[in-house]
């Protein structure tokens, strides 16, 4: 029987908060049970195992990121849209480091297809339409932007830029400028 007050959604949200506090790799059903002061068995009517919890957190993070991205992109195009989307990823990673890490979890193909993940690609492709890229260049550019955004965010969150000048915000702005210039002058095959 399910414990009163516990739901799958509540547990996943609590797991996401825990991930932000202690790191996504530290999130387990056992740790979540301690947080609710219940026995682990009490959670198994809502979650199959720690992987089920981790997948739920990843899906939540992808949804939150997609919602933020859609809101940030509304009415924007070109460099303004590119900057807005990049800033969404960077800001989310700063505010929710555990959830951001969860968004990188490899999902099985069926779960991935049903997740908000495809919305991320659609938003990036919407930005790229403003740069007049066609296939396969558009796919290459989606991968480029994802790699640059994730790479920069990962290095920055790991402290990679904290020991040298200039400030990482200045570098981020310059990188977005360079991406915009590259996309406007995309090399011919």
mmCIF file with all atom_site columns, C-alpha atoms in Angstrom:
data_model
loop_
_atom_site.group_PDB
_atom_site.id
_atom_site.type_symbol
_atom_site.label_atom_id
_atom_site.label_alt_id
_atom_site.label_comp_id
_atom_site.label_asym_id
_atom_site.label_entity_id
_atom_site.label_seq_id
_atom_site.pdbx_PDB_ins_code
_atom_site.Cartn_x
_atom_site.Cartn_y
_atom_site.Cartn_z
_atom_site.occupancy
_atom_site.B_iso_or_equiv
_atom_site.pdbx_formal_charge
_atom_site.auth_seq_id
_atom_site.auth_comp_id
_atom_site.auth_asym_id
_atom_site.auth_atom_id
_atom_site.pdbx_PDB_model_num
ATOM 1   C CA . UNK A 1 1   ? 0.000  0.000  0.000   1.00 0.00 ? 1   UNK A CA 1
ATOM 2   C CA . UNK A 1 2   ? 1.274  3.485  -0.858  1.00 0.00 ? 2   UNK A CA 1
ATOM 3   C CA . UNK A 1 3   ? 2.156  5.745  2.037   1.00 0.00 ? 3   UNK A CA 1
ATOM 4   C CA . UNK A 1 4   ? -0.222 8.707  2.376   1.00 0.00 ? 4   UNK A CA 1
ATOM 5   C CA . UNK A 1 5   ? 1.190  11.887 0.873   1.00 0.00 ? 5   UNK A CA 1
ATOM 6   C CA . UNK A 1 6   ? 3.835  10.184 -1.228  1.00 0.00 ? 6   UNK A CA 1
ATOM 7   C CA . UNK A 1 7   ? 3.392  10.286 -4.974  1.00 0.00 ? 7   UNK A CA 1
ATOM 8   C CA . UNK A 1 8   ? 5.743  9.540  -7.819  1.00 0.00 ? 8   UNK A CA 1
ATOM 9   C CA . UNK A 1 9   ? 5.759  13.224 -8.792  1.00 0.00 ? 9   UNK A CA 1
ATOM 10  C CA . UNK A 1 10  ? 6.521  14.346 -5.241  1.00 0.00 ? 10  UNK A CA 1
ATOM 11  C CA . UNK A 1 11  ? 9.354  11.830 -4.950  1.00 0.00 ? 11  UNK A CA 1
ATOM 12  C CA . UNK A 1 12  ? 10.870 12.850 -8.283  1.00 0.00 ? 12  UNK A CA 1
ATOM 13  C CA . UNK A 1 13  ? 10.717 16.543 -7.359  1.00 0.00 ? 13  UNK A CA 1
ATOM 14  C CA . UNK A 1 14  ? 12.324 15.771 -3.993  1.00 0.00 ? 14  UNK A CA 1
ATOM 15  C CA . UNK A 1 15  ? 14.951 13.723 -5.840  1.00 0.00 ? 15  UNK A CA 1
ATOM 16  C CA . UNK A 1 16  ? 15.626 16.693 -8.123  1.00 0.00 ? 16  UNK A CA 1
ATOM 17  C CA . UNK A 1 17  ? 16.085 18.964 -5.104  1.00 0.00 ? 17  UNK A CA 1
ATOM 18  C CA . UNK A 1 18  ? 18.390 16.376 -3.574  1.00 0.00 ? 18  UNK A CA 1
ATOM 19  C CA . UNK A 1 19  ? 20.378 16.214 -6.828  1.00 0.00 ? 19  UNK A CA 1
ATOM 20  C CA . UNK A 1 20  ? 20.873 19.982 -6.714  1.00 0.00 ? 20  UNK A CA 1
ATOM 21  C CA . UNK A 1 21  ? 22.072 19.754 -3.118  1.00 0.00 ? 21  UNK A CA 1
ATOM 22  C CA . UNK A 1 22  ? 24.367 16.713 -3.198  1.00 0.00 ? 22  UNK A CA 1
ATOM 23  C CA . UNK A 1 23  ? 24.910 15.944 -6.880  1.00 0.00 ? 23  UNK A CA 1
ATOM 24  C CA . UNK A 1 24  ? 22.974 13.771 -9.277  1.00 0.00 ? 24  UNK A CA 1
ATOM 25  C CA . UNK A 1 25  ? 25.334 10.816 -8.800  1.00 0.00 ? 25  UNK A CA 1
ATOM 26  C CA . UNK A 1 26  ? 24.463 10.710 -5.100  1.00 0.00 ? 26  UNK A CA 1
ATOM 27  C CA . UNK A 1 27  ? 20.699 10.389 -5.578  1.00 0.00 ? 27  UNK A CA 1
ATOM 28  C CA . UNK A 1 28  ? 19.307 6.995  -4.567  1.00 0.00 ? 28  UNK A CA 1
ATOM 29  C CA . UNK A 1 29  ? 15.987 5.629  -3.378  1.00 0.00 ? 29  UNK A CA 1
ATOM 30  C CA . UNK A 1 30  ? 17.650 4.961  -0.001  1.00 0.00 ? 30  UNK A CA 1
ATOM 31  C CA . UNK A 1 31  ? 18.721 8.596  0.332   1.00 0.00 ? 31  UNK A CA 1
ATOM 32  C CA . UNK A 1 32  ? 15.258 9.756  -0.672  1.00 0.00 ? 32  UNK A CA 1
ATOM 33  C CA . UNK A 1 33  ? 13.665 7.462  1.923   1.00 0.00 ? 33  UNK A CA 1
ATOM 34  C CA . UNK A 1 34  ? 15.884 9.043  4.590   1.00 0.00 ? 34  UNK A CA 1
ATOM 35  C CA . UNK A 1 35  ? 14.704 12.464 3.475   1.00 0.00 ? 35  UNK A CA 1
ATOM 36  C CA . UNK A 1 36  ? 11.069 11.452 3.973   1.00 0.00 ? 36  UNK A CA 1
ATOM 37  C CA . UNK A 1 37  ? 11.881 9.459  7.124   1.00 0.00 ? 37  UNK A CA 1
ATOM 38  C CA . UNK A 1 38  ? 10.330 6.315  5.710   1.00 0.00 ? 38  UNK A CA 1
ATOM 39  C CA . UNK A 1 39  ? 11.559 2.825  4.937   1.00 0.00 ? 39  UNK A CA 1
ATOM 40  C CA . UNK A 1 40  ? 12.895 2.244  1.442   1.00 0.00 ? 40  UNK A CA 1
ATOM 41  C CA . UNK A 1 41  ? 10.120 -0.298 0.847   1.00 0.00 ? 41  UNK A CA 1
ATOM 42  C CA . UNK A 1 42  ? 7.581  2.535  1.239   1.00 0.00 ? 42  UNK A CA 1
ATOM 43  C CA . UNK A 1 43  ? 8.882  4.114  -1.960  1.00 0.00 ? 43  UNK A CA 1
ATOM 44  C CA . UNK A 1 44  ? 8.713  0.996  -4.124  1.00 0.00 ? 44  UNK A CA 1
ATOM 45  C CA . UNK A 1 45  ? 5.013  1.426  -4.791  1.00 0.00 ? 45  UNK A CA 1
ATOM 46  C CA . UNK A 1 46  ? 5.986  4.652  -6.584  1.00 0.00 ? 46  UNK A CA 1
ATOM 47  C CA . UNK A 1 47  ? 9.481  3.896  -7.926  1.00 0.00 ? 47  UNK A CA 1
ATOM 48  C CA . UNK A 1 48  ? 10.916 0.591  -9.129  1.00 0.00 ? 48  UNK A CA 1
ATOM 49  C CA . UNK A 1 49  ? 14.516 1.423  -8.201  1.00 0.00 ? 49  UNK A CA 1
ATOM 50  C CA . UNK A 1 50  ? 17.138 4.176  -8.182  1.00 0.00 ? 50  UNK A CA 1
ATOM 51  C CA . UNK A 1 51  ? 17.377 4.110  -11.984 1.00 0.00 ? 51  UNK A CA 1
ATOM 52  C CA . UNK A 1 52  ? 13.643 4.788  -12.199 1.00 0.00 ? 52  UNK A CA 1
ATOM 53  C CA . UNK A 1 53  ? 14.148 7.771  -9.877  1.00 0.00 ? 53  UNK A CA 1
ATOM 54  C CA . UNK A 1 54  ? 17.136 9.019  -11.882 1.00 0.00 ? 54  UNK A CA 1
ATOM 55  C CA . UNK A 1 55  ? 15.177 8.719  -15.141 1.00 0.00 ? 55  UNK A CA 1
ATOM 56  C CA . UNK A 1 56  ? 12.287 10.666 -13.603 1.00 0.00 ? 56  UNK A CA 1
ATOM 57  C CA . UNK A 1 57  ? 14.659 13.443 -12.538 1.00 0.00 ? 57  UNK A CA 1
ATOM 58  C CA . UNK A 1 58  ? 16.171 13.526 -16.048 1.00 0.00 ? 58  UNK A CA 1
ATOM 59  C CA . UNK A 1 59  ? 12.730 13.818 -17.622 1.00 0.00 ? 59  UNK A CA 1
ATOM 60  C CA . UNK A 1 60  ? 11.788 16.602 -15.215 1.00 0.00 ? 60  UNK A CA 1
ATOM 61  C CA . UNK A 1 61  ? 14.997 18.488 -16.002 1.00 0.00 ? 61  UNK A CA 1
ATOM 62  C CA . UNK A 1 62  ? 14.516 18.143 -19.763 1.00 0.00 ? 62  UNK A CA 1
ATOM 63  C CA . UNK A 1 63  ? 10.957 19.445 -19.401 1.00 0.00 ? 63  UNK A CA 1
ATOM 64  C CA . UNK A 1 64  ? 12.014 22.398 -17.256 1.00 0.00 ? 64  UNK A CA 1
ATOM 65  C CA . UNK A 1 65  ? 14.807 23.303 -19.674 1.00 0.00 ? 65  UNK A CA 1
ATOM 66  C CA . UNK A 1 66  ? 12.501 23.037 -22.685 1.00 0.00 ? 66  UNK A CA 1
ATOM 67  C CA . UNK A 1 67  ? 9.882  25.229 -21.014 1.00 0.00 ? 67  UNK A CA 1
ATOM 68  C CA . UNK A 1 68  ? 12.485 27.852 -20.143 1.00 0.00 ? 68  UNK A CA 1
ATOM 69  C CA . UNK A 1 69  ? 13.925 27.708 -23.646 1.00 0.00 ? 69  UNK A CA 1
ATOM 70  C CA . UNK A 1 70  ? 10.525 28.133 -25.294 1.00 0.00 ? 70  UNK A CA 1
ATOM 71  C CA . UNK A 1 71  ? 9.723  31.120 -23.079 1.00 0.00 ? 71  UNK A CA 1
ATOM 72  C CA . UNK A 1 72  ? 13.123 32.720 -23.749 1.00 0.00 ? 72  UNK A CA 1
ATOM 73  C CA . UNK A 1 73  ? 12.873 32.263 -27.522 1.00 0.00 ? 73  UNK A CA 1
ATOM 74  C CA . UNK A 1 74  ? 9.382  33.701 -27.938 1.00 0.00 ? 74  UNK A CA 1
ATOM 75  C CA . UNK A 1 75  ? 9.587  36.605 -30.373 1.00 0.00 ? 75  UNK A CA 1
ATOM 76  C CA . UNK A 1 76  ? 13.344 36.364 -30.888 1.00 0.00 ? 76  UNK A CA 1
ATOM 77  C CA . UNK A 1 77  ? 15.426 35.533 -33.929 1.00 0.00 ? 77  UNK A CA 1
ATOM 78  C CA . UNK A 1 78  ? 19.034 35.424 -35.055 1.00 0.00 ? 78  UNK A CA 1
ATOM 79  C CA . UNK A 1 79  ? 21.730 36.270 -32.555 1.00 0.00 ? 79  UNK A CA 1
ATOM 80  C CA . UNK A 1 80  ? 19.162 37.388 -29.983 1.00 0.00 ? 80  UNK A CA 1
ATOM 81  C CA . UNK A 1 81  ? 17.574 33.912 -30.058 1.00 0.00 ? 81  UNK A CA 1
ATOM 82  C CA . UNK A 1 82  ? 20.953 32.164 -30.054 1.00 0.00 ? 82  UNK A CA 1
ATOM 83  C CA . UNK A 1 83  ? 22.038 34.134 -26.982 1.00 0.00 ? 83  UNK A CA 1
ATOM 84  C CA . UNK A 1 84  ? 18.719 33.549 -25.230 1.00 0.00 ? 84  UNK A CA 1
ATOM 85  C CA . UNK A 1 85  ? 18.922 29.777 -25.658 1.00 0.00 ? 85  UNK A CA 1
ATOM 86  C CA . UNK A 1 86  ? 22.564 29.621 -24.630 1.00 0.00 ? 86  UNK A CA 1
ATOM 87  C CA . UNK A 1 87  ? 21.781 31.671 -21.541 1.00 0.00 ? 87  UNK A CA 1
ATOM 88  C CA . UNK A 1 88  ? 18.897 29.351 -20.637 1.00 0.00 ? 88  UNK A CA 1
ATOM 89  C CA . UNK A 1 89  ? 21.249 26.358 -20.516 1.00 0.00 ? 89  UNK A CA 1
ATOM 90  C CA . UNK A 1 90  ? 23.946 28.243 -18.649 1.00 0.00 ? 90  UNK A CA 1
ATOM 91  C CA . UNK A 1 91  ? 21.559 29.766 -16.104 1.00 0.00 ? 91  UNK A CA 1
ATOM 92  C CA . UNK A 1 92  ? 19.768 26.467 -15.515 1.00 0.00 ? 92  UNK A CA 1
ATOM 93  C CA . UNK A 1 93  ? 23.068 24.691 -14.890 1.00 0.00 ? 93  UNK A CA 1
ATOM 94  C CA . UNK A 1 94  ? 24.036 27.348 -12.358 1.00 0.00 ? 94  UNK A CA 1
ATOM 95  C CA . UNK A 1 95  ? 20.664 27.277 -10.572 1.00 0.00 ? 95  UNK A CA 1
ATOM 96  C CA . UNK A 1 96  ? 20.137 23.515 -10.734 1.00 0.00 ? 96  UNK A CA 1
ATOM 97  C CA . UNK A 1 97  ? 23.482 21.729 -11.105 1.00 0.00 ? 97  UNK A CA 1
ATOM 98  C CA . UNK A 1 98  ? 22.089 18.310 -10.184 1.00 0.00 ? 98  UNK A CA 1
ATOM 99  C CA . UNK A 1 99  ? 19.140 18.603 -12.512 1.00 0.00 ? 99  UNK A CA 1
ATOM 100 C CA . UNK A 1 100 ? 21.388 19.834 -15.309 1.00 0.00 ? 100 UNK A CA 1
ATOM 101 C CA . UNK A 1 101 ? 23.548 16.753 -14.812 1.00 0.00 ? 101 UNK A CA 1
ATOM 102 C CA . UNK A 1 102 ? 20.390 14.631 -14.867 1.00 0.00 ? 102 UNK A CA 1
ATOM 103 C CA . UNK A 1 103 ? 19.412 16.128 -18.226 1.00 0.00 ? 103 UNK A CA 1
ATOM 104 C CA . UNK A 1 104 ? 22.556 14.488 -19.649 1.00 0.00 ? 104 UNK A CA 1
ATOM 105 C CA . UNK A 1 105 ? 21.458 10.986 -18.568 1.00 0.00 ? 105 UNK A CA 1
ATOM 106 C CA . UNK A 1 106 ? 21.364 8.564  -21.457 1.00 0.00 ? 106 UNK A CA 1
ATOM 107 C CA . UNK A 1 107 ? 17.772 7.435  -21.900 1.00 0.00 ? 107 UNK A CA 1
ATOM 108 C CA . UNK A 1 108 ? 16.534 4.406  -23.785 1.00 0.00 ? 108 UNK A CA 1
ATOM 109 C CA . UNK A 1 109 ? 15.298 5.335  -27.269 1.00 0.00 ? 109 UNK A CA 1
ATOM 110 C CA . UNK A 1 110 ? 11.587 5.040  -26.441 1.00 0.00 ? 110 UNK A CA 1
ATOM 111 C CA . UNK A 1 111 ? 11.857 7.158  -23.292 1.00 0.00 ? 111 UNK A CA 1
ATOM 112 C CA . UNK A 1 112 ? 14.025 9.715  -25.081 1.00 0.00 ? 112 UNK A CA 1
ATOM 113 C CA . UNK A 1 113 ? 11.546 10.023 -27.955 1.00 0.00 ? 113 UNK A CA 1
ATOM 114 C CA . UNK A 1 114 ? 8.680  10.630 -25.510 1.00 0.00 ? 114 UNK A CA 1
ATOM 115 C CA . UNK A 1 115 ? 10.680 13.143 -23.435 1.00 0.00 ? 115 UNK A CA 1
ATOM 116 C CA . UNK A 1 116 ? 11.129 16.883 -23.891 1.00 0.00 ? 116 UNK A CA 1
ATOM 117 C CA . UNK A 1 117 ? 14.492 16.128 -25.536 1.00 0.00 ? 117 UNK A CA 1
ATOM 118 C CA . UNK A 1 118 ? 13.124 16.483 -29.071 1.00 0.00 ? 118 UNK A CA 1
ATOM 119 C CA . UNK A 1 119 ? 11.800 19.947 -28.124 1.00 0.00 ? 119 UNK A CA 1
ATOM 120 C CA . UNK A 1 120 ? 15.400 21.009 -27.454 1.00 0.00 ? 120 UNK A CA 1
ATOM 121 C CA . UNK A 1 121 ? 16.395 20.022 -30.965 1.00 0.00 ? 121 UNK A CA 1
ATOM 122 C CA . UNK A 1 122 ? 13.317 21.720 -32.424 1.00 0.00 ? 122 UNK A CA 1
ATOM 123 C CA . UNK A 1 123 ? 14.141 24.967 -30.606 1.00 0.00 ? 123 UNK A CA 1
ATOM 124 C CA . UNK A 1 124 ? 17.713 24.877 -31.877 1.00 0.00 ? 124 UNK A CA 1
ATOM 125 C CA . UNK A 1 125 ? 16.506 24.167 -35.403 1.00 0.00 ? 125 UNK A CA 1
ATOM 126 C CA . UNK A 1 126 ? 14.093 27.095 -35.129 1.00 0.00 ? 126 UNK A CA 1
ATOM 127 C CA . UNK A 1 127 ? 17.024 29.369 -34.327 1.00 0.00 ? 127 UNK A CA 1
ATOM 128 C CA . UNK A 1 128 ? 19.004 27.961 -37.229 1.00 0.00 ? 128 UNK A CA 1
ATOM 129 C CA . UNK A 1 129 ? 16.237 28.704 -39.729 1.00 0.00 ? 129 UNK A CA 1
ATOM 130 C CA . UNK A 1 130 ? 17.169 32.336 -39.186 1.00 0.00 ? 130 UNK A CA 1
ATOM 131 C CA . UNK A 1 131 ? 20.645 31.502 -40.453 1.00 0.00 ? 131 UNK A CA 1
ATOM 132 C CA . UNK A 1 132 ? 19.303 29.839 -43.617 1.00 0.00 ? 132 UNK A CA 1
ATOM 133 C CA . UNK A 1 133 ? 21.012 26.491 -43.064 1.00 0.00 ? 133 UNK A CA 1
ATOM 134 C CA . UNK A 1 134 ? 19.753 23.406 -44.852 1.00 0.00 ? 134 UNK A CA 1
ATOM 135 C CA . UNK A 1 135 ? 20.423 19.749 -44.191 1.00 0.00 ? 135 UNK A CA 1
ATOM 136 C CA . UNK A 1 136 ? 22.865 18.249 -43.409 1.00 0.00 ? 136 UNK A CA 1
ATOM 137 C CA . UNK A 1 137 ? 24.425 21.527 -42.259 1.00 0.00 ? 137 UNK A CA 1
ATOM 138 C CA . UNK A 1 138 ? 21.532 22.189 -39.907 1.00 0.00 ? 138 UNK A CA 1
ATOM 139 C CA . UNK A 1 139 ? 22.178 18.912 -38.068 1.00 0.00 ? 139 UNK A CA 1
ATOM 140 C CA . UNK A 1 140 ? 25.887 19.714 -37.869 1.00 0.00 ? 140 UNK A CA 1
ATOM 141 C CA . UNK A 1 141 ? 25.021 23.129 -36.409 1.00 0.00 ? 141 UNK A CA 1
ATOM 142 C CA . UNK A 1 142 ? 22.601 21.620 -33.845 1.00 0.00 ? 142 UNK A CA 1
ATOM 143 C CA . UNK A 1 143 ? 25.431 19.378 -32.673 1.00 0.00 ? 143 UNK A CA 1
ATOM 144 C CA . UNK A 1 144 ? 27.896 22.252 -32.647 1.00 0.00 ? 144 UNK A CA 1
ATOM 145 C CA . UNK A 1 145 ? 25.657 24.454 -30.494 1.00 0.00 ? 145 UNK A CA 1
ATOM 146 C CA . UNK A 1 146 ? 24.827 21.602 -28.112 1.00 0.00 ? 146 UNK A CA 1
ATOM 147 C CA . UNK A 1 147 ? 28.505 20.750 -27.774 1.00 0.00 ? 147 UNK A CA 1
ATOM 148 C CA . UNK A 1 148 ? 29.584 24.338 -27.173 1.00 0.00 ? 148 UNK A CA 1
ATOM 149 C CA . UNK A 1 149 ? 26.777 25.094 -24.699 1.00 0.00 ? 149 UNK A CA 1
ATOM 150 C CA . UNK A 1 150 ? 27.273 21.882 -22.737 1.00 0.00 ? 150 UNK A CA 1
ATOM 151 C CA . UNK A 1 151 ? 31.049 22.018 -22.885 1.00 0.00 ? 151 UNK A CA 1
ATOM 152 C CA . UNK A 1 152 ? 31.234 25.588 -21.644 1.00 0.00 ? 152 UNK A CA 1
ATOM 153 C CA . UNK A 1 153 ? 28.666 25.019 -18.897 1.00 0.00 ? 153 UNK A CA 1
ATOM 154 C CA . UNK A 1 154 ? 30.452 21.867 -17.743 1.00 0.00 ? 154 UNK A CA 1
ATOM 155 C CA . UNK A 1 155 ? 33.871 23.500 -17.640 1.00 0.00 ? 155 UNK A CA 1
ATOM 156 C CA . UNK A 1 156 ? 32.515 26.574 -15.899 1.00 0.00 ? 156 UNK A CA 1
ATOM 157 C CA . UNK A 1 157 ? 30.566 24.603 -13.280 1.00 0.00 ? 157 UNK A CA 1
ATOM 158 C CA . UNK A 1 158 ? 33.668 22.524 -12.604 1.00 0.00 ? 158 UNK A CA 1
ATOM 159 C CA . UNK A 1 159 ? 35.622 25.678 -11.788 1.00 0.00 ? 159 UNK A CA 1
ATOM 160 C CA . UNK A 1 160 ? 37.635 25.576 -15.002 1.00 0.00 ? 160 UNK A CA 1
ATOM 161 C CA . UNK A 1 161 ? 37.478 29.327 -15.540 1.00 0.00 ? 161 UNK A CA 1
ATOM 162 C CA . UNK A 1 162 ? 37.583 30.574 -11.966 1.00 0.00 ? 162 UNK A CA 1
ATOM 163 C CA . UNK A 1 163 ? 41.340 31.060 -11.703 1.00 0.00 ? 163 UNK A CA 1
ATOM 164 C CA . UNK A 1 164 ? 42.067 33.351 -14.606 1.00 0.00 ? 164 UNK A CA 1
ATOM 165 C CA . UNK A 1 165 ? 41.066 36.576 -16.279 1.00 0.00 ? 165 UNK A CA 1
ATOM 166 C CA . UNK A 1 166 ? 39.044 37.635 -18.135 1.00 0.00 ? 166 UNK A CA 1
ATOM 167 C CA . UNK A 1 167 ? 35.776 36.939 -16.372 1.00 0.00 ? 167 UNK A CA 1
ATOM 168 C CA . UNK A 1 168 ? 33.891 33.916 -17.741 1.00 0.00 ? 168 UNK A CA 1
ATOM 169 C CA . UNK A 1 169 ? 30.924 36.138 -18.679 1.00 0.00 ? 169 UNK A CA 1
ATOM 170 C CA . UNK A 1 170 ? 33.170 38.048 -21.069 1.00 0.00 ? 170 UNK A CA 1
ATOM 171 C CA . UNK A 1 171 ? 34.314 34.794 -22.645 1.00 0.00 ? 171 UNK A CA 1
ATOM 172 C CA . UNK A 1 172 ? 30.710 33.556 -22.881 1.00 0.00 ? 172 UNK A CA 1
ATOM 173 C CA . UNK A 1 173 ? 29.673 36.736 -24.713 1.00 0.00 ? 173 UNK A CA 1
ATOM 174 C CA . UNK A 1 174 ? 32.594 36.418 -27.115 1.00 0.00 ? 174 UNK A CA 1
ATOM 175 C CA . UNK A 1 175 ? 31.776 32.766 -27.779 1.00 0.00 ? 175 UNK A CA 1
ATOM 176 C CA . UNK A 1 176 ? 28.164 33.633 -28.598 1.00 0.00 ? 176 UNK A CA 1
ATOM 177 C CA . UNK A 1 177 ? 29.414 36.372 -30.950 1.00 0.00 ? 177 UNK A CA 1
ATOM 178 C CA . UNK A 1 178 ? 31.721 33.866 -32.643 1.00 0.00 ? 178 UNK A CA 1
ATOM 179 C CA . UNK A 1 179 ? 28.925 31.295 -32.987 1.00 0.00 ? 179 UNK A CA 1
ATOM 180 C CA . UNK A 1 180 ? 26.676 33.917 -34.543 1.00 0.00 ? 180 UNK A CA 1
ATOM 181 C CA . UNK A 1 181 ? 29.389 34.889 -37.031 1.00 0.00 ? 181 UNK A CA 1
ATOM 182 C CA . UNK A 1 182 ? 30.077 31.256 -37.864 1.00 0.00 ? 182 UNK A CA 1
ATOM 183 C CA . UNK A 1 183 ? 26.402 30.495 -38.430 1.00 0.00 ? 183 UNK A CA 1
ATOM 184 C CA . UNK A 1 184 ? 25.979 33.569 -40.668 1.00 0.00 ? 184 UNK A CA 1
ATOM 185 C CA . UNK A 1 185 ? 28.983 32.478 -42.736 1.00 0.00 ? 185 UNK A CA 1
ATOM 186 C CA . UNK A 1 186 ? 28.593 28.710 -42.543 1.00 0.00 ? 186 UNK A CA 1
ATOM 187 C CA . UNK A 1 187 ? 31.273 27.060 -44.668 1.00 0.00 ? 187 UNK A CA 1
ATOM 188 C CA . UNK A 1 188 ? 30.210 25.356 -47.879 1.00 0.00 ? 188 UNK A CA 1
ATOM 189 C CA . UNK A 1 189 ? 30.896 21.600 -48.038 1.00 0.00 ? 189 UNK A CA 1
#
